[in-house]
Each structure stands twice: as C-alpha cells, then as structure tokens.
Tab-separated table of C-alpha atoms and ligand atoms in Angstrom:
chain	number	residue	atom	x	y	z
A	11	MET	CA	-5.190	9.510	40.772
A	12	THR	CA	-2.744	7.445	42.820
A	13	TRP	CA	0.994	7.573	42.213
A	14	VAL	CA	0.886	4.095	40.730
A	15	GLU	CA	-1.855	5.098	38.279
A	16	TYR	CA	-0.006	8.300	37.440
A	17	LEU	CA	3.202	6.394	36.706
A	18	ARG	CA	1.295	3.880	34.595
A	19	VAL	CA	-0.173	6.697	32.462
A	20	GLN	CA	3.235	8.346	32.083
A	21	TYR	CA	4.803	5.019	31.158
A	22	GLY	CA	2.076	4.492	28.526
A	23	LEU	CA	2.735	7.945	27.043
A	24	LEU	CA	6.470	7.299	26.979
A	25	LYS	CA	5.924	3.951	25.270
A	26	ARG	CA	3.757	5.647	22.628
A	27	LEU	CA	6.448	8.219	21.993
A	28	VAL	CA	9.143	5.588	21.647
A	29	ALA	CA	7.131	3.064	19.693
A	30	GLY	CA	5.512	5.581	17.333
A	31	ARG	CA	2.568	3.803	15.785
A	32	ASP	CA	2.383	0.602	17.732
A	33	VAL	CA	0.508	2.002	20.655
A	34	LEU	CA	-1.825	-0.929	21.042
A	35	SER	CA	-1.920	-3.208	24.027
A	36	ASP	CA	-1.858	-6.939	23.335
A	37	SER	CA	-5.629	-7.211	23.681
A	38	GLU	CA	-6.240	-4.204	21.414
A	39	ARG	CA	-3.842	-5.671	18.841
A	40	SER	CA	-5.753	-8.927	18.961
A	41	VAL	CA	-9.061	-7.113	18.252
A	42	VAL	CA	-7.473	-5.567	15.157
A	43	THR	CA	-6.034	-8.911	14.042
A	44	GLU	CA	-9.330	-10.734	14.452
A	45	PHE	CA	-11.217	-7.995	12.602
A	46	HIS	CA	-8.590	-8.055	9.847
A	47	LYS	CA	-9.025	-11.815	9.415
A	48	LEU	CA	-12.816	-11.508	9.435
A	49	TYR	CA	-12.763	-8.664	6.917
A	50	TYR	CA	-10.234	-10.329	4.612
A	51	GLU	CA	-11.514	-13.872	4.755
A	52	LYS	CA	-15.200	-12.992	4.344
A	53	ALA	CA	-14.146	-11.986	0.833
A	54	ASN	CA	-14.159	-15.713	0.028
A	55	THR	CA	-17.928	-15.619	0.391
A	56	GLY	CA	-18.149	-12.669	-2.001
A	57	GLY	CA	-18.025	-9.943	0.623
A	58	THR	CA	-15.844	-7.105	1.860
A	59	TRP	CA	-12.818	-6.101	-0.242
A	60	GLN	CA	-13.842	-8.122	-3.289
A	61	ASP	CA	-17.140	-6.260	-3.252
A	62	THR	CA	-15.805	-2.700	-3.053
A	63	TYR	CA	-16.196	-0.101	-5.813
A	64	TRP	CA	-14.940	3.324	-6.751
A	65	MET	CA	-17.587	5.037	-8.890
A	66	GLY	CA	-18.906	1.662	-10.021
A	67	CYS	CA	-15.502	0.144	-10.780
A	68	LYS	CA	-14.236	-2.710	-8.635
A	69	ILE	CA	-11.230	-1.767	-6.525
A	70	LEU	CA	-9.382	-4.510	-4.675
A	71	LYS	CA	-8.423	-2.477	-1.642
A	72	CYS	CA	-9.341	-1.823	1.932
A	73	PRO	CA	-11.021	1.614	2.147
A	74	LEU	CA	-8.737	2.534	5.045
A	75	ASP	CA	-5.732	2.162	2.741
A	76	VAL	CA	-7.470	4.082	-0.018
A	77	TRP	CA	-7.895	7.012	2.376
A	78	VAL	CA	-4.168	6.868	3.134
A	79	TYR	CA	-3.496	6.965	-0.627
A	80	GLN	CA	-5.503	10.191	-0.824
A	81	GLU	CA	-3.446	11.699	2.008
A	82	ILE	CA	-0.157	10.706	0.369
A	83	LEU	CA	-1.222	12.045	-3.024
A	84	HIS	CA	-2.289	15.323	-1.472
A	85	GLU	CA	0.934	15.672	0.521
A	86	THR	CA	3.415	14.653	-2.145
A	87	LYS	CA	1.652	15.400	-5.464
A	88	PRO	CA	3.769	13.091	-7.635
A	89	ASP	CA	3.824	13.870	-11.352
A	90	ILE	CA	3.328	10.201	-12.042
A	91	VAL	CA	2.202	7.097	-10.179
A	92	ILE	CA	3.463	3.798	-11.543
A	93	GLU	CA	1.166	0.947	-10.550
A	94	THR	CA	1.848	-2.709	-11.245
A	95	GLY	CA	-1.403	-4.696	-11.199
A	96	THR	CA	-4.325	-2.837	-12.756
A	97	TYR	CA	-7.096	-5.443	-12.593
A	98	ASN	CA	-10.327	-3.574	-13.511
A	99	GLY	CA	-8.686	-0.178	-13.105
A	100	GLY	CA	-10.446	0.663	-9.827
A	101	SER	CA	-7.355	1.916	-8.012
A	102	ALA	CA	-6.150	3.817	-11.095
A	103	SER	CA	-9.578	5.410	-11.478
A	104	TYR	CA	-9.651	6.351	-7.796
A	105	MET	CA	-6.226	8.011	-8.000
A	106	ALA	CA	-7.228	9.795	-11.219
A	107	SER	CA	-10.240	11.274	-9.399
A	108	ILE	CA	-8.022	12.513	-6.567
A	109	MET	CA	-5.585	13.921	-9.122
A	110	ASP	CA	-8.457	15.723	-10.854
A	111	ILE	CA	-9.189	17.463	-7.557
A	112	LEU	CA	-5.494	18.233	-7.044
A	113	GLY	CA	-5.169	19.385	-10.633
A	114	THR	CA	-1.991	17.379	-11.232
A	115	GLY	CA	-0.740	13.840	-11.805
A	116	GLN	CA	-0.774	10.900	-14.206
A	117	ILE	CA	-0.967	7.148	-13.674
A	118	VAL	CA	0.855	4.470	-15.622
A	119	THR	CA	-0.622	1.114	-14.733
A	120	VAL	CA	0.634	-2.269	-15.935
A	121	ASP	CA	-1.163	-5.610	-16.067
A	122	ILE	CA	-0.337	-8.940	-17.610
A	123	THR	CA	-4.001	-9.353	-18.577
A	124	ALA	CA	-6.010	-6.763	-20.477
A	125	HIS	CA	-9.138	-6.944	-18.324
A	126	GLY	CA	-12.048	-5.448	-20.281
A	127	GLY	CA	-14.252	-2.483	-19.455
A	128	ARG	CA	-11.658	-0.381	-17.702
A	129	PRO	CA	-12.428	3.285	-17.150
A	130	VAL	CA	-11.098	5.629	-19.785
A	131	HIS	CA	-9.549	8.731	-18.234
A	132	PRO	CA	-7.039	11.229	-19.604
A	133	ARG	CA	-4.792	10.766	-16.553
A	134	ILE	CA	-4.597	6.944	-16.888
A	135	HIS	CA	-2.176	5.216	-19.227
A	136	TYR	CA	-2.657	1.433	-19.444
A	137	LEU	CA	0.198	-0.908	-20.397
A	138	ASN	CA	-0.352	-4.610	-21.083
A	139	GLY	CA	2.333	-7.149	-20.228
A	140	PRO	CA	4.317	-8.582	-17.330
A	141	SER	CA	5.538	-5.801	-15.055
A	142	THR	CA	9.092	-7.132	-15.095
A	143	ALA	CA	9.386	-7.629	-18.871
A	144	PRO	CA	12.141	-5.426	-20.379
A	145	GLY	CA	9.779	-3.968	-23.020
A	146	ILE	CA	7.266	-2.858	-20.389
A	147	VAL	CA	9.974	-1.506	-18.078
A	148	SER	CA	11.444	0.553	-20.880
A	149	GLN	CA	8.001	2.038	-21.754
A	150	VAL	CA	7.462	2.909	-18.088
A	151	LYS	CA	10.892	4.549	-17.877
A	152	THR	CA	10.174	6.638	-20.964
A	153	LEU	CA	6.837	7.813	-19.547
A	154	ALA	CA	8.412	8.603	-16.163
A	155	ALA	CA	11.539	10.368	-17.440
A	156	GLY	CA	12.097	13.721	-15.742
A	157	LYS	CA	9.004	13.342	-13.527
A	158	THR	CA	8.545	12.935	-9.779
A	159	VAL	CA	7.519	9.328	-9.292
A	160	MET	CA	5.544	7.282	-6.776
A	161	VAL	CA	5.328	3.490	-7.163
A	162	ILE	CA	2.673	0.984	-6.089
A	163	LEU	CA	3.367	-2.748	-6.410
A	164	ASP	CA	0.097	-4.677	-6.630
A	165	SER	CA	0.541	-7.426	-9.235
A	166	ASP	CA	1.658	-11.013	-8.604
A	167	HIS	CA	2.108	-11.168	-4.835
A	168	SER	CA	4.655	-13.987	-4.712
A	169	ARG	CA	7.848	-13.071	-2.844
A	170	ASP	CA	10.068	-13.572	-5.891
A	171	ASN	CA	7.954	-11.432	-8.209
A	172	VAL	CA	7.673	-8.618	-5.663
A	173	PHE	CA	11.435	-8.796	-5.019
A	174	ARG	CA	12.118	-8.499	-8.758
A	175	GLU	CA	9.643	-5.608	-9.032
A	176	LEU	CA	11.429	-3.917	-6.132
A	177	GLU	CA	14.752	-4.263	-7.918
A	178	ILE	CA	13.288	-2.658	-11.030
A	179	TYR	CA	10.870	-0.061	-9.685
A	180	ALA	CA	12.280	1.048	-6.316
A	181	PRO	CA	15.107	3.022	-7.991
A	182	MET	CA	12.491	4.952	-9.998
A	183	VAL	CA	10.861	6.442	-6.863
A	184	SER	CA	11.773	10.095	-6.361
A	185	LYS	CA	13.233	11.429	-3.127
A	186	GLY	CA	10.461	12.255	-0.637
A	187	HIS	CA	7.964	10.143	-2.582
A	188	TYR	CA	6.388	6.817	-1.736
A	189	LEU	CA	6.853	3.189	-2.613
A	190	ILE	CA	3.833	1.138	-1.532
A	191	VAL	CA	4.055	-2.636	-1.408
A	192	GLU	CA	0.507	-3.944	-1.430
A	193	ASP	CA	-0.961	-6.994	0.270
A	194	SER	CA	1.872	-7.721	2.677
A	195	ASN	CA	-0.900	-9.015	4.947
A	196	VAL	CA	-0.832	-12.471	3.308
A	197	ASN	CA	1.211	-15.475	4.392
A	198	GLY	CA	0.011	-15.059	7.960
A	199	HIS	CA	0.550	-11.291	8.407
A	200	PRO	CA	-2.134	-11.954	9.599
A	201	THR	CA	-4.218	-13.425	6.734
A	202	GLY	CA	-3.794	-15.831	3.816
A	203	LEU	CA	-1.981	-18.552	5.764
A	204	ASP	CA	-1.677	-20.796	2.709
A	205	HIS	CA	-0.270	-18.064	0.423
A	206	GLY	CA	3.422	-18.874	0.805
A	207	PRO	CA	6.185	-16.243	0.862
A	208	GLY	CA	4.792	-12.981	-0.434
A	209	PRO	CA	5.196	-9.197	-0.254
A	210	MET	CA	6.191	-9.121	3.428
A	211	GLU	CA	9.074	-11.497	2.759
A	212	ALA	CA	10.169	-9.376	-0.217
A	213	ILE	CA	9.983	-6.261	1.986
A	214	ASN	CA	12.160	-7.950	4.590
A	215	ASP	CA	14.701	-9.022	1.986
A	216	PHE	CA	14.841	-5.806	-0.034
A	217	LEU	CA	13.668	-2.803	1.966
A	218	VAL	CA	14.499	-3.518	5.589
A	219	GLY	CA	17.983	-2.067	6.132
A	220	ASN	CA	17.984	-0.450	2.680
A	221	PRO	CA	19.462	3.018	3.235
A	222	GLY	CA	17.453	4.452	0.340
A	223	PHE	CA	14.089	3.937	2.012
A	224	GLU	CA	12.437	4.667	5.335
A	225	LEU	CA	9.397	2.798	6.632
A	226	ASP	CA	6.553	5.238	7.286
A	227	SER	CA	4.535	3.431	9.918
A	228	ARG	CA	2.358	6.551	10.465
A	229	ARG	CA	0.529	5.343	7.364
A	230	GLU	CA	-0.734	2.421	9.448
A	231	LYS	CA	-2.532	4.803	11.803
A	232	PHE	CA	-5.946	3.263	11.125
A	233	PHE	CA	-4.532	0.053	12.686
A	234	MET	CA	-5.896	-2.276	10.028
A	235	THR	CA	-4.086	-2.160	6.704
A	236	PHE	CA	-3.696	-4.659	3.888
A	237	ASN	CA	-0.145	-3.298	3.609
A	238	PRO	CA	1.538	-3.816	6.990
A	239	ARG	CA	5.105	-2.442	6.763
A	240	GLY	CA	4.209	-1.613	3.175
A	241	TYR	CA	4.492	2.208	3.142
A	242	TRP	CA	8.062	3.350	2.387
A	243	ARG	CA	9.440	6.813	1.661
A	244	ARG	CA	12.498	7.412	-0.486
A	245	VAL	CA	15.136	9.301	1.474
B	311	SAM	C1	-4.582	-7.401	-6.890
B	311	SAM	S1	-4.940	-7.211	-8.578
B	311	SAM	C2	-4.713	-5.466	-8.804
B	311	SAM	C3	-5.790	-4.690	-8.117
B	311	SAM	C4	-5.884	-3.221	-8.469
B	311	SAM	N1	-4.618	-2.530	-8.291
B	311	SAM	C5	-6.919	-2.606	-7.570
B	311	SAM	O1	-6.570	-2.129	-6.470
B	311	SAM	O2	-8.106	-2.632	-7.917
B	311	SAM	C6	-3.547	-7.942	-9.302
B	311	SAM	C7	-3.445	-7.817	-10.820
B	311	SAM	O3	-2.102	-8.141	-11.148
B	311	SAM	C8	-2.089	-8.755	-12.423
B	311	SAM	N2	-0.820	-9.477	-12.568
B	311	SAM	C9	-0.485	-10.722	-12.113
B	311	SAM	N3	0.779	-11.006	-12.428
B	311	SAM	C10	1.274	-9.925	-13.079
B	311	SAM	C11	2.530	-9.607	-13.657
B	311	SAM	N4	3.557	-10.455	-13.619
B	311	SAM	N5	2.683	-8.400	-14.248
B	311	SAM	C12	1.656	-7.505	-14.294
B	311	SAM	N6	0.438	-7.771	-13.783
B	311	SAM	C13	0.251	-8.943	-13.176
B	311	SAM	C14	-3.358	-9.593	-12.453
B	311	SAM	O4	-3.775	-9.800	-13.793
B	311	SAM	C15	-4.332	-8.743	-11.631
B	311	SAM	O5	-5.167	-7.981	-12.478
C-alpha cells in the first residue's frame, strides 16, 4: 500500500467515525436513493411495500424498518407502544408477535377509520377516531398512565397533522424510549415528490433542536429506510 492509499483509508475511517452513519460515498448514496425510489414507486403498480404481509395481514412498511422495530422492542421493552395509524393492523400484529416472544408489552393503536378484519390479539387495543381528537388522546393517556411508553406516528402524513401529533404524543414517550416518525421519505426525501410538506418537515420544525430528543441515526444502518431522520430517543 502506498502512503497516499494508506492516508486515503485512514481519512475514510476518520470520516466514518465523525459522520457516524453516513458512511456512503456519493455514488453509493445514489445507488441507495435509486433503489429506494424503485422500491417505493413500484408500489403504484401493486408491488413492493403495498404487497407486504405479516402472517397474512397487510403491513405498510419496508421490511428493513420492521427489523429495526424488532431490535428496538428487544432493547427497550416498552410496557406500551402507542401507534397512530392502524390500517389493517399489520404493524400492530407484528409488534404483538415480537412482544409475545419477549413476554411483555401492549399496543394501543388509533385509526380514524375502523378497517375491517383486523387481527384480534390480547396485546392489541384498537381505538377508533382521529389521533388528535381530545377524546382519543384522553383514552390513550389513561391506558398509558404509569407505563413506559414508545410512540409511532403513522397516520395522516401531512406536515401539520404530524406536527400536531408530535405536540400531543412526544411528551408521552418515556426517557430512553423511542419516538418513530414514519414515512419521512415523502416530499422528495427521496420519494413522493408531489406529496407536499410531510413528516420530514414536521421533524425539522419540532424535533430538530428539541432538547428532549436525540436523533438515533444508527437505526438507519440498513441505508434504505422509509423513515429517514425518523428514529428519535427521549433523553
Ligand atoms: C400508513 S397507514 C398505517 C399503516 C400501518 N401502521 C401499517 O404499518 O400497516 C395510515 C392510516 O392512518 C389512518 N389515518 C389517517 N388520518 C388519520 C387521523 N387523523 N387519525 C388517525 N388515523 C388516521 C388511515 O385511515 C390509515 O389507515
């Protein structure tokens, strides 16, 4: 190895140490971005994430993120996960299965629409109504009282709704536990160009610089995530 090559390797290692997660070169980053767009946008033809199931129940997630969920649940073992946006119950059912293995945990999941045929599971508690409605919020607070809490925001992905959900639900997250803002990949981050301001803009306005939360970019270690800058830990 020449001195120049040696220094280049050392510089690369140093950059990785300083930058943490973002260890990709520009060309590697562009591979990830192009794959992300392909994966996300092929859903419009009925493929990929809109054709993904947990035990037969549709789950609107990227499997790489679902694996990260499993790691977080195993590490932090929250008493309760509050999820806004249930849809068919796929993500709730997935988390309930992980909690069955862990032997602990409950899920409270809220949706404005009572989609039919959701899985029935003793760890899942379904609430029907808008996630920001006072009646729903008060039921969630009652169920979460005295428990360690993790929160996942996955309902209406407009910036204003996510911001309002952050105002309501972020304070409920327990110290050392996670707040996950889903689908921050839309509005050009890097998909969904026509979406308009969404979760990423709410993250920037509410969480960036918020002393109560720390971005955990290690959770983006699989490079592609539907939740870029979406994994936050309460400090
Ligand atoms: C992305 S889906 C949830 C996907 C589900 N968490 C999963 O991973 O399979 C979004 C859901 O949010 C619901 N929703 C939309 N606006 C809402 C609101 N204001 N309050 C609660 N739920 C809402 C929709 O009815 C839809 O079922």
